[in-house]
mmCIF file of C-alpha atoms in Angstrom:
data_model
loop_
_atom_site.group_PDB
_atom_site.id
_atom_site.type_symbol
_atom_site.label_atom_id
_atom_site.label_comp_id
_atom_site.label_asym_id
_atom_site.label_seq_id
_atom_site.Cartn_x
_atom_site.Cartn_y
_atom_site.Cartn_z
ATOM 1 C CA MET A 1 67.800 93.718 138.113
ATOM 2 C CA HIS A 2 65.380 93.429 135.231
ATOM 3 C CA PRO A 3 66.371 93.011 131.562
ATOM 4 C CA PRO A 4 65.745 95.994 129.293
ATOM 5 C CA LYS A 5 62.456 96.291 127.465
ATOM 6 C CA ALA A 6 64.458 96.328 124.237
ATOM 7 C CA VAL A 7 64.850 92.544 124.565
ATOM 8 C CA GLU A 8 61.163 92.185 123.735
ATOM 9 C CA ARG A 9 61.518 94.267 120.572
ATOM 10 C CA PHE A 10 64.010 91.953 118.860
ATOM 11 C CA LEU A 11 62.937 88.748 117.130
ATOM 12 C CA LEU A 12 64.778 86.350 119.421
ATOM 13 C CA GLY A 13 62.175 83.611 119.731
ATOM 14 C CA SER A 14 60.776 82.459 123.066
ATOM 15 C CA VAL A 15 63.050 83.942 125.746
ATOM 16 C CA ARG A 16 63.968 81.550 128.559
ATOM 17 C CA SER A 17 66.357 83.685 130.584
ATOM 18 C CA ALA A 18 68.165 87.028 130.590
ATOM 19 C CA GLN A 19 71.033 88.001 132.841
ATOM 20 C CA PRO A 20 73.781 90.641 132.855
ATOM 21 C CA PHE A 21 76.756 89.576 130.738
ATOM 22 C CA ALA A 22 79.950 89.827 132.777
ATOM 23 C CA ASP A 23 82.415 90.259 129.905
ATOM 24 C CA ARG A 24 80.726 93.319 128.421
ATOM 25 C CA GLY A 25 83.932 95.171 127.485
ATOM 26 C CA ASN A 26 85.160 98.643 128.383
ATOM 27 C CA ILE A 27 83.083 100.912 126.157
ATOM 28 C CA ASN A 28 79.454 99.864 125.910
ATOM 29 C CA PRO A 29 77.933 100.170 129.396
ATOM 30 C CA GLU A 30 75.255 97.493 129.519
ATOM 31 C CA CYS A 31 75.025 94.025 128.004
ATOM 32 C CA TRP A 32 72.665 91.107 128.657
ATOM 33 C CA LEU A 33 72.995 87.423 127.820
ATOM 34 C CA VAL A 34 69.625 86.253 126.550
ATOM 35 C CA GLU A 35 68.804 82.567 126.026
ATOM 36 C CA SER A 36 65.853 81.564 123.865
ATOM 37 C CA ASP A 37 64.647 78.639 121.816
ATOM 38 C CA GLN A 38 66.624 80.131 118.907
ATOM 39 C CA GLY A 39 69.949 80.217 120.752
ATOM 40 C CA LYS A 40 71.975 82.670 122.816
ATOM 41 C CA PHE A 41 72.155 86.391 122.112
ATOM 42 C CA LEU A 42 73.931 89.422 123.511
ATOM 43 C CA VAL A 43 71.655 92.445 123.852
ATOM 44 C CA GLN A 44 73.840 95.507 124.235
ATOM 45 C CA ARG A 45 73.311 99.224 124.761
ATOM 46 C CA ILE A 46 75.582 101.357 122.579
ATOM 47 C CA ASN A 47 77.594 104.013 124.394
ATOM 48 C CA THR A 48 76.465 107.184 122.631
ATOM 49 C CA SER A 49 79.012 109.269 124.531
ATOM 50 C CA VAL A 50 81.628 107.513 122.407
ATOM 51 C CA PHE A 51 79.584 106.470 119.366
ATOM 52 C CA ARG A 52 77.378 109.460 118.698
ATOM 53 C CA ASP A 53 75.807 107.972 115.576
ATOM 54 C CA PRO A 54 74.696 104.394 116.395
ATOM 55 C CA ALA A 55 73.247 103.919 112.917
ATOM 56 C CA ARG A 56 76.678 104.532 111.405
ATOM 57 C CA VAL A 57 78.195 101.994 113.809
ATOM 58 C CA MET A 58 75.693 99.425 112.594
ATOM 59 C CA THR A 59 76.265 100.338 108.937
ATOM 60 C CA GLY A 60 79.983 99.628 109.221
ATOM 61 C CA ALA A 61 79.508 96.451 111.250
ATOM 62 C CA SER A 62 76.838 95.129 108.874
ATOM 63 C CA ALA A 63 79.008 95.832 105.830
ATOM 64 C CA TRP A 64 81.854 93.894 107.465
ATOM 65 C CA LEU A 65 79.598 90.966 108.367
ATOM 66 C CA GLY A 66 78.173 90.849 104.847
ATOM 67 C CA ALA A 67 81.628 90.699 103.262
ATOM 68 C CA GLN A 68 82.697 88.102 105.825
ATOM 69 C CA GLU A 69 79.670 85.915 105.096
ATOM 70 C CA ARG A 70 80.358 85.978 101.354
ATOM 71 C CA LEU A 71 84.005 85.064 101.886
ATOM 72 C CA MET A 72 83.070 82.215 104.213
ATOM 73 C CA HIS A 73 80.806 80.743 101.535
ATOM 74 C CA GLN A 74 83.621 81.073 98.985
ATOM 75 C CA GLY A 75 86.158 79.347 101.251
ATOM 76 C CA GLY A 76 88.240 82.513 101.463
ATOM 77 C CA LEU A 77 88.714 82.502 105.250
ATOM 78 C CA PRO A 78 90.567 80.113 107.598
ATOM 79 C CA PRO A 79 88.898 76.725 108.165
ATOM 80 C CA GLY A 80 86.428 76.930 111.016
ATOM 81 C CA TRP A 81 86.078 80.713 110.803
ATOM 82 C CA ARG A 82 82.868 81.828 112.490
ATOM 83 C CA GLY A 83 80.722 84.916 112.424
ATOM 84 C CA PHE A 84 77.789 86.328 114.298
ATOM 85 C CA SER A 85 74.669 88.066 113.051
ATOM 86 C CA PHE A 86 72.480 90.914 114.223
ATOM 87 C CA ALA A 87 68.886 90.201 115.174
ATOM 88 C CA THR A 88 66.200 92.501 113.824
ATOM 89 C CA THR A 89 62.855 93.824 114.951
ATOM 90 C CA VAL A 90 59.552 93.049 113.265
ATOM 91 C CA GLU A 91 60.115 96.243 111.267
ATOM 92 C CA GLY A 92 63.448 94.896 110.016
ATOM 93 C CA SER A 93 65.687 97.255 112.020
ATOM 94 C CA ASN A 94 68.847 96.065 113.775
ATOM 95 C CA LEU A 95 68.599 98.958 116.266
ATOM 96 C CA VAL A 96 66.044 99.627 118.985
ATOM 97 C CA GLU A 97 65.755 103.053 120.595
ATOM 98 C CA ASP A 98 64.091 103.503 123.975
ATOM 99 C CA GLU A 99 64.286 105.984 126.842
ATOM 100 C CA THR A 100 67.690 104.590 127.889
ATOM 101 C CA GLY A 101 69.368 104.744 124.488
ATOM 102 C CA PHE A 102 70.087 102.533 121.478
ATOM 103 C CA TRP A 103 70.186 98.745 121.693
ATOM 104 C CA ARG A 104 71.296 95.924 119.405
ATOM 105 C CA ALA A 105 71.137 92.145 119.648
ATOM 106 C CA MET A 106 73.695 89.741 118.211
ATOM 107 C CA SER A 107 74.086 85.990 118.204
ATOM 108 C CA LEU A 108 76.659 84.645 120.663
ATOM 109 C CA ILE A 109 79.643 82.705 119.327
ATOM 110 C CA GLU A 110 79.946 79.743 121.696
ATOM 111 C CA GLY A 111 82.767 77.312 122.455
ATOM 112 C CA VAL A 112 85.523 79.893 122.076
ATOM 113 C CA ARG A 113 87.915 81.784 124.318
ATOM 114 C CA SER A 114 89.898 85.001 124.248
ATOM 115 C CA TYR A 115 92.976 86.425 125.962
ATOM 116 C CA LYS A 116 93.489 89.932 127.310
ATOM 117 C CA ARG A 117 97.296 89.723 127.283
ATOM 118 C CA LEU A 118 99.784 87.430 125.605
ATOM 119 C CA SER A 119 101.356 86.853 129.017
ATOM 120 C CA ASP A 120 98.083 85.167 130.056
ATOM 121 C CA VAL A 121 98.529 82.438 127.455
ATOM 122 C CA GLY A 122 101.106 80.200 129.125
ATOM 123 C CA ASP A 123 104.553 79.033 128.064
ATOM 124 C CA ARG A 124 106.660 80.704 125.381
ATOM 125 C CA ALA A 125 105.895 78.198 122.634
ATOM 126 C CA ARG A 126 102.182 78.664 123.140
ATOM 127 C CA GLN A 127 102.518 82.459 123.180
ATOM 128 C CA LEU A 128 104.263 82.390 119.813
ATOM 129 C CA ALA A 129 101.633 79.987 118.479
ATOM 130 C CA ILE A 130 98.908 82.447 119.513
ATOM 131 C CA ALA A 131 100.842 85.299 117.880
ATOM 132 C CA ARG A 132 100.989 83.230 114.677
ATOM 133 C CA GLN A 133 97.233 82.704 114.876
ATOM 134 C CA VAL A 134 96.680 86.431 115.363
ATOM 135 C CA GLY A 135 98.631 86.910 112.139
ATOM 136 C CA ARG A 136 96.208 84.534 110.411
ATOM 137 C CA GLY A 137 93.313 86.477 111.900
ATOM 138 C CA LEU A 138 94.773 89.718 110.572
ATOM 139 C CA ALA A 139 95.069 88.127 107.132
ATOM 140 C CA ALA A 140 91.380 87.229 107.343
ATOM 141 C CA ALA A 141 90.577 90.810 108.357
ATOM 142 C CA ALA A 142 92.546 92.122 105.377
ATOM 143 C CA ALA A 143 90.602 89.833 103.041
ATOM 144 C CA ILE A 144 87.285 90.971 104.511
ATOM 145 C CA GLY A 145 88.235 94.642 104.536
ATOM 146 C CA SER A 146 89.259 94.539 100.882
ATOM 147 C CA ARG A 147 85.608 93.850 100.062
ATOM 148 C CA VAL A 148 84.103 96.629 102.210
ATOM 149 C CA ARG A 149 83.554 100.183 100.994
ATOM 150 C CA LEU A 150 82.692 102.952 103.458
ATOM 151 C CA ASP A 151 82.767 106.718 103.095
ATOM 152 C CA ARG A 152 83.625 107.211 106.784
ATOM 153 C CA GLY A 153 83.882 105.368 110.060
ATOM 154 C CA SER A 154 81.855 105.495 113.253
ATOM 155 C CA LEU A 155 84.352 107.659 115.174
ATOM 156 C CA PRO A 156 85.021 111.002 113.459
ATOM 157 C CA GLY A 157 88.721 111.814 113.658
ATOM 158 C CA PHE A 158 89.832 108.325 114.708
ATOM 159 C CA HIS A 159 93.364 107.576 113.430
ATOM 160 C CA ASP A 160 93.515 111.060 111.872
ATOM 161 C CA THR A 161 97.184 111.628 112.638
ATOM 162 C CA GLU A 162 97.243 115.073 111.055
ATOM 163 C CA GLY A 163 94.267 116.018 113.222
ATOM 164 C CA TYR A 164 96.049 114.743 116.330
ATOM 165 C CA TYR A 165 99.050 116.940 115.510
ATOM 166 C CA ARG A 166 96.767 119.949 115.047
ATOM 167 C CA GLN A 167 95.287 119.215 118.467
ATOM 168 C CA LEU A 168 98.793 119.174 119.932
ATOM 169 C CA GLU A 169 99.583 122.497 118.262
ATOM 170 C CA ALA A 170 96.423 124.074 119.688
ATOM 171 C CA VAL A 171 97.199 122.713 123.149
ATOM 172 C CA LEU A 172 100.782 123.995 122.963
ATOM 173 C CA ARG A 173 99.334 127.442 122.278
ATOM 174 C CA GLY A 174 97.396 127.078 125.510
ATOM 175 C CA CYS A 175 94.039 127.548 123.777
ATOM 176 C CA THR A 176 91.081 127.588 126.151
ATOM 177 C CA GLN A 177 88.514 128.833 123.604
ATOM 178 C CA ALA A 178 87.818 127.662 120.061
ATOM 179 C CA SER A 179 88.355 131.177 118.706
ATOM 180 C CA GLN A 180 92.004 130.951 119.754
ATOM 181 C CA CYS A 181 92.659 127.993 117.452
ATOM 182 C CA ALA A 182 90.157 128.593 114.646
ATOM 183 C CA ASP A 183 92.907 128.111 112.046
ATOM 184 C CA LEU A 184 93.520 124.581 113.327
ATOM 185 C CA LEU A 185 89.943 123.349 113.714
ATOM 186 C CA PRO A 186 88.527 120.891 111.139
ATOM 187 C CA GLY A 187 86.237 122.272 108.447
ATOM 188 C CA ASP A 188 83.914 119.268 108.373
ATOM 189 C CA PRO A 189 80.929 120.096 110.654
ATOM 190 C CA GLN A 190 80.536 116.557 111.997
ATOM 191 C CA LEU A 191 84.245 116.238 112.714
ATOM 192 C CA LEU A 192 84.262 119.669 114.354
ATOM 193 C CA GLN A 193 81.369 118.767 116.630
ATOM 194 C CA ALA A 194 83.038 115.515 117.677
ATOM 195 C CA THR A 195 86.561 116.838 118.280
ATOM 196 C CA GLN A 196 86.469 120.583 119.005
ATOM 197 C CA HIS A 197 86.881 120.051 122.767
ATOM 198 C CA LEU A 198 90.115 118.149 122.119
ATOM 199 C CA TYR A 199 91.796 121.332 120.847
ATOM 200 C CA LEU A 200 91.363 123.108 124.181
ATOM 201 C CA VAL A 201 93.291 123.124 127.452
ATOM 202 C CA ARG A 202 91.182 122.417 130.522
ATOM 203 C CA HIS A 203 93.440 123.978 133.196
ATOM 204 C CA GLY A 204 95.964 126.638 132.200
ATOM 205 C CA SER A 205 98.153 126.417 135.306
ATOM 206 C CA LEU A 206 98.278 122.628 135.138
ATOM 207 C CA PHE A 207 99.174 122.818 131.434
ATOM 208 C CA ALA A 208 102.281 124.927 132.070
ATOM 209 C CA GLU A 209 103.479 122.560 134.765
ATOM 210 C CA ARG A 210 102.879 119.479 132.650
ATOM 211 C CA LEU A 211 104.494 120.954 129.542
ATOM 212 C CA ALA A 212 107.663 121.632 131.504
ATOM 213 C CA ASP A 213 107.518 118.032 132.704
ATOM 214 C CA ILE A 214 107.334 116.392 129.266
ATOM 215 C CA LYS A 215 108.843 119.029 126.968
ATOM 216 C CA PRO A 216 111.563 116.676 125.633
ATOM 217 C CA MET A 217 108.885 114.117 124.729
ATOM 218 C CA VAL A 218 106.806 116.759 122.951
ATOM 219 C CA GLU A 219 109.848 117.872 120.968
ATOM 220 C CA ALA A 220 110.562 114.250 120.031
ATOM 221 C CA LEU A 221 106.964 113.802 118.847
ATOM 222 C CA LEU A 222 107.193 116.911 116.691
ATOM 223 C CA ARG A 223 110.420 115.632 115.127
ATOM 224 C CA ALA A 224 108.802 112.243 114.521
ATOM 225 C CA LYS A 225 105.817 113.646 112.606
ATOM 226 C CA PRO A 226 106.968 112.297 109.187
ATOM 227 C CA GLU A 227 107.225 108.797 110.686
ATOM 228 C CA ALA A 228 103.874 109.108 112.454
ATOM 229 C CA MET A 229 102.199 110.217 109.215
ATOM 230 C CA ALA A 230 103.406 107.187 107.224
ATOM 231 C CA LEU A 231 100.025 105.439 107.238
ATOM 232 C CA ARG A 232 98.387 108.321 105.391
ATOM 233 C CA GLU A 233 100.343 107.239 102.307
ATOM 234 C CA MET A 234 98.883 103.737 102.214
ATOM 235 C CA GLY A 235 95.587 103.919 100.297
ATOM 236 C CA TRP A 236 92.872 104.815 102.798
ATOM 237 C CA GLU A 237 89.906 105.026 100.471
ATOM 238 C CA ALA A 238 90.258 101.657 98.744
ATOM 239 C CA THR A 239 89.548 99.290 101.638
ATOM 240 C CA ALA A 240 88.193 99.089 105.185
ATOM 241 C CA VAL A 241 89.741 97.956 108.447
ATOM 242 C CA HIS A 242 88.431 96.499 111.691
ATOM 243 C CA GLY A 243 89.963 99.386 113.626
ATOM 244 C CA ASP A 244 90.584 97.711 117.014
ATOM 245 C CA THR A 245 92.718 94.599 116.554
ATOM 246 C CA LYS A 246 93.827 94.137 120.147
ATOM 247 C CA LEU A 247 94.364 90.550 121.267
ATOM 248 C CA GLU A 248 91.100 90.222 123.209
ATOM 249 C CA ASN A 249 89.027 90.838 120.072
ATOM 250 C CA PHE A 250 90.309 87.609 118.487
ATOM 251 C CA LEU A 251 88.451 84.435 119.448
ATOM 252 C CA PHE A 252 90.127 81.030 119.528
ATOM 253 C CA ASN A 253 88.772 77.485 119.533
ATOM 254 C CA PRO A 254 89.834 74.958 122.216
ATOM 255 C CA GLU A 255 92.895 74.090 120.104
ATOM 256 C CA ASP A 256 93.889 77.793 120.074
ATOM 257 C CA ARG A 257 93.193 78.278 116.372
ATOM 258 C CA VAL A 258 91.808 81.700 115.531
ATOM 259 C CA VAL A 259 88.164 81.476 114.468
ATOM 260 C CA ALA A 260 86.717 84.985 114.749
ATOM 261 C CA LEU A 261 87.380 88.699 115.065
ATOM 262 C CA VAL A 262 84.674 90.500 117.025
ATOM 263 C CA ASP A 263 83.783 94.010 118.280
ATOM 264 C CA LEU A 264 82.988 95.702 114.979
ATOM 265 C CA ASP A 265 82.189 99.157 116.361
ATOM 266 C CA THR A 266 85.243 100.784 114.784
ATOM 267 C CA VAL A 267 85.068 99.525 111.178
ATOM 268 C CA MET A 268 86.363 102.391 109.046
ATOM 269 C CA PRO A 269 88.104 103.183 105.746
ATOM 270 C CA GLY A 270 91.796 102.350 105.893
ATOM 271 C CA PRO A 271 94.618 100.125 104.621
ATOM 272 C CA TRP A 272 95.205 96.651 106.029
ATOM 273 C CA GLU A 273 98.486 97.932 107.443
ATOM 274 C CA LEU A 274 96.505 99.873 110.060
ATOM 275 C CA ASP A 275 95.004 96.719 111.567
ATOM 276 C CA TRP A 276 98.383 95.022 111.347
ATOM 277 C CA ALA A 277 100.111 97.897 113.114
ATOM 278 C CA ASP A 278 97.607 98.193 115.934
ATOM 279 C CA ALA A 279 97.879 94.471 116.662
ATOM 280 C CA VAL A 280 101.681 94.616 116.640
ATOM 281 C CA ARG A 281 101.684 97.595 118.997
ATOM 282 C CA SER A 282 99.474 95.764 121.467
ATOM 283 C CA LEU A 283 101.256 92.387 121.358
ATOM 284 C CA VAL A 284 104.997 93.085 121.122
ATOM 285 C CA ASN A 285 105.323 94.899 124.457
ATOM 286 C CA PRO A 286 104.869 92.256 127.180
ATOM 287 C CA ALA A 287 104.895 94.952 129.882
ATOM 288 C CA GLY A 288 101.636 96.455 128.632
ATOM 289 C CA GLU A 289 100.480 100.074 128.289
ATOM 290 C CA ILE A 290 101.000 100.994 131.951
ATOM 291 C CA VAL A 291 104.251 100.161 133.744
ATOM 292 C CA GLY A 292 105.865 100.923 137.067
ATOM 293 C CA GLU A 293 109.356 101.043 135.556
ATOM 294 C CA LEU A 294 110.022 102.190 131.992
ATOM 295 C CA ASP A 295 112.955 99.793 131.793
ATOM 296 C CA THR A 296 110.439 96.930 131.692
ATOM 297 C CA VAL A 297 109.196 98.088 128.271
ATOM 298 C CA ARG A 298 110.643 95.698 125.714
ATOM 299 C CA TYR A 299 109.996 95.189 122.017
ATOM 300 C CA ASP A 300 109.551 91.446 121.471
ATOM 301 C CA GLY A 301 110.763 90.735 117.950
ATOM 302 C CA GLU A 302 109.959 87.019 118.183
ATOM 303 C CA VAL A 303 106.285 87.813 118.696
ATOM 304 C CA GLU A 304 106.174 90.083 115.665
ATOM 305 C CA GLN A 305 108.012 87.499 113.573
ATOM 306 C CA ALA A 306 105.428 84.881 114.560
ATOM 307 C CA MET A 307 102.650 87.290 113.599
ATOM 308 C CA ARG A 308 104.316 87.854 110.217
ATOM 309 C CA GLU A 309 104.554 84.117 109.616
ATOM 310 C CA GLY A 310 100.847 83.738 110.250
ATOM 311 C CA PHE A 311 99.872 86.755 108.166
ATOM 312 C CA LEU A 312 102.110 86.158 105.153
ATOM 313 C CA GLY A 313 101.454 82.422 105.259
ATOM 314 C CA ALA A 314 97.823 83.239 104.518
ATOM 315 C CA ARG A 315 98.521 86.146 102.126
ATOM 316 C CA SER A 316 101.714 84.999 100.449
ATOM 317 C CA HIS A 317 101.119 87.248 97.424
ATOM 318 C CA LEU A 318 102.072 90.199 99.637
ATOM 319 C CA ALA A 319 105.433 88.769 100.727
ATOM 320 C CA GLY A 320 108.477 90.815 99.765
ATOM 321 C CA PRO A 321 110.780 93.607 100.940
ATOM 322 C CA ASP A 322 108.340 96.394 100.060
ATOM 323 C CA THR A 323 105.599 94.802 102.158
ATOM 324 C CA SER A 324 108.031 94.245 105.024
ATOM 325 C CA ALA A 325 108.990 97.924 104.932
ATOM 326 C CA ARG A 326 105.337 98.986 104.910
ATOM 327 C CA MET A 327 104.559 96.741 107.870
ATOM 328 C CA CYS A 328 107.430 98.265 109.840
ATOM 329 C CA ARG A 329 106.503 101.836 108.957
ATOM 330 C CA ALA A 330 102.895 101.204 109.879
ATOM 331 C CA ALA A 331 103.713 99.689 113.289
ATOM 332 C CA LEU A 332 106.046 102.559 114.143
ATOM 333 C CA ALA A 333 103.495 105.121 112.931
ATOM 334 C CA VAL A 334 100.630 103.733 115.029
ATOM 335 C CA THR A 335 102.851 103.525 118.111
ATOM 336 C CA LEU A 336 103.944 107.146 117.691
ATOM 337 C CA GLU A 337 100.340 108.165 117.058
ATOM 338 C CA GLN A 338 99.265 106.575 120.329
ATOM 339 C CA ALA A 339 102.109 108.294 122.178
ATOM 340 C CA LEU A 340 100.968 111.577 120.626
ATOM 341 C CA ARG A 341 97.395 111.036 121.795
ATOM 342 C CA PHE A 342 98.402 110.172 125.370
ATOM 343 C CA ALA A 343 100.868 113.079 125.612
ATOM 344 C CA THR A 344 98.409 115.611 124.193
ATOM 345 C CA ASP A 345 95.708 114.469 126.574
ATOM 346 C CA TYR A 346 98.105 114.756 129.497
ATOM 347 C CA LEU A 347 98.812 118.358 128.505
ATOM 348 C CA ARG A 348 95.178 119.334 127.957
ATOM 349 C CA GLY A 349 94.112 117.947 131.329
ATOM 350 C CA ASP A 350 93.044 114.332 130.721
ATOM 351 C CA VAL A 351 89.942 115.158 128.712
ATOM 352 C CA TYR A 352 89.771 112.086 126.444
ATOM 353 C CA TYR A 353 91.464 109.383 128.506
ATOM 354 C CA HIS A 354 90.019 109.957 131.953
ATOM 355 C CA VAL A 355 92.339 108.939 134.785
ATOM 356 C CA PRO A 356 91.692 108.056 138.451
ATOM 357 C CA ALA A 357 92.405 110.828 140.945
ATOM 358 C CA GLU A 358 95.046 108.676 142.641
ATOM 359 C CA THR A 359 97.097 108.355 139.401
ATOM 360 C CA PRO A 360 97.128 111.866 137.884
ATOM 361 C CA ASP A 361 100.213 111.111 135.757
ATOM 362 C CA LEU A 362 98.720 108.019 134.134
ATOM 363 C CA ASN A 363 98.565 109.504 130.625
ATOM 364 C CA LYS A 364 102.142 110.697 130.965
ATOM 365 C CA ASN A 365 103.163 107.141 131.843
ATOM 366 C CA ARG A 366 101.201 105.755 128.912
ATOM 367 C CA ALA A 367 102.869 108.200 126.536
ATOM 368 C CA GLU A 368 106.331 107.360 127.883
ATOM 369 C CA VAL A 369 105.674 103.649 127.363
ATOM 370 C CA GLN A 370 104.685 104.189 123.732
ATOM 371 C CA MET A 371 107.698 106.422 123.095
ATOM 372 C CA ARG A 372 110.035 103.847 124.622
ATOM 373 C CA LEU A 373 108.441 101.144 122.473
ATOM 374 C CA ALA A 374 108.713 103.345 119.365
ATOM 375 C CA ASP A 375 112.426 103.901 120.017
ATOM 376 C CA GLN A 376 113.007 100.159 120.262
ATOM 377 C CA MET A 377 110.932 99.517 117.134
ATOM 378 C CA ARG A 378 112.948 102.101 115.227
ATOM 379 C CA ASP A 379 116.165 100.295 116.135
ATOM 380 C CA ALA A 380 114.730 96.867 115.276
ATOM 381 C CA TYR A 381 113.309 98.088 111.973
ATOM 382 C CA ALA A 382 116.396 100.039 110.871
ATOM 383 C CA ALA A 383 117.106 97.925 107.791
ATOM 384 C CA SER A 384 113.495 97.792 106.615
ATOM 385 C CA LEU A 385 112.853 101.478 107.313
ATOM 386 C CA SER A 386 115.714 102.383 104.997
ATOM 387 C CA SER A 387 114.118 100.377 102.158
ATOM 388 C CA SER A 388 112.453 102.127 99.258
ATOM 389 C CA GLY A 389 108.688 102.314 98.835
ATOM 390 C CA PRO A 390 105.857 104.076 100.667
#
């Protein structure tokens, strides 16, 4: 297997070796580890089926890296915090287009490790220590994001809860053509192009069967709309967020101190609470997104408390009952939003989250897990959710 010609277009120095990079992630289809006399680089092809505007992806990522670099020089990030940089071509571009697509090259952060699941970490004390470090990483992300201004993100419609509810409404109508749900479609041309297919049912007969199967869940999601919409009240235009704060995107040094947050494809306008909420959703359910038995879904309050200690320890000016209430509302909102997305996709015929033929009910299971987690969060957050403030 030969490395892509794009490697030669980037200013990487004298290349010594190039080999496929095993840990390439789930989205971008091809990644190469390139070693040169200037160091190690990852040369990656951007998945244009997901990211239809690679230049916008790079604009958001570069804005984040620029703000991060300035904060690092000012001492505004945790000790030992590390960043990467994009290589450029002789023309000064950080993107290369060839017959296979769009490529980018970035410096490799070495001497670090990551974890896919908190259960992979080890004993309980170490798990809580990692959760605390994730909180510190989220505080760093909030500091960086407060210095980034973007007019839109790289994924049109991402975290647009109102849009997700309109998609559900169109699917519940059984729409198979755009003309049947014209009143629900977005007016923005770019958003329409990116999301129109998500308003349509793929198989009418399958839809009726699946709706009967999960009707109580759909009714619960419709009742929960005010809770799911809570994030829209939290100042979206003022700051930016990372947009994908799952555990594996945090990098840790050998002593398990957080030193980086990577995968900047989803940088977008939004409040820091969005990054907080997405991380909480992904860490506090030890069972994960897919379970054999729903009874194994469990909200782990100790993990969230450790995350709060790390976050508020680094951003103590935010501490207080109003912030606590916002953090709870945000976590519940993002969890309900994810349940909504899984359930809607199950009804429309698994258009967005493709599932293996042998597990046709996978999106149903995913939605049930998120709903079960949301119910447990609601109980755990009862006191904070009754507090005043947006």
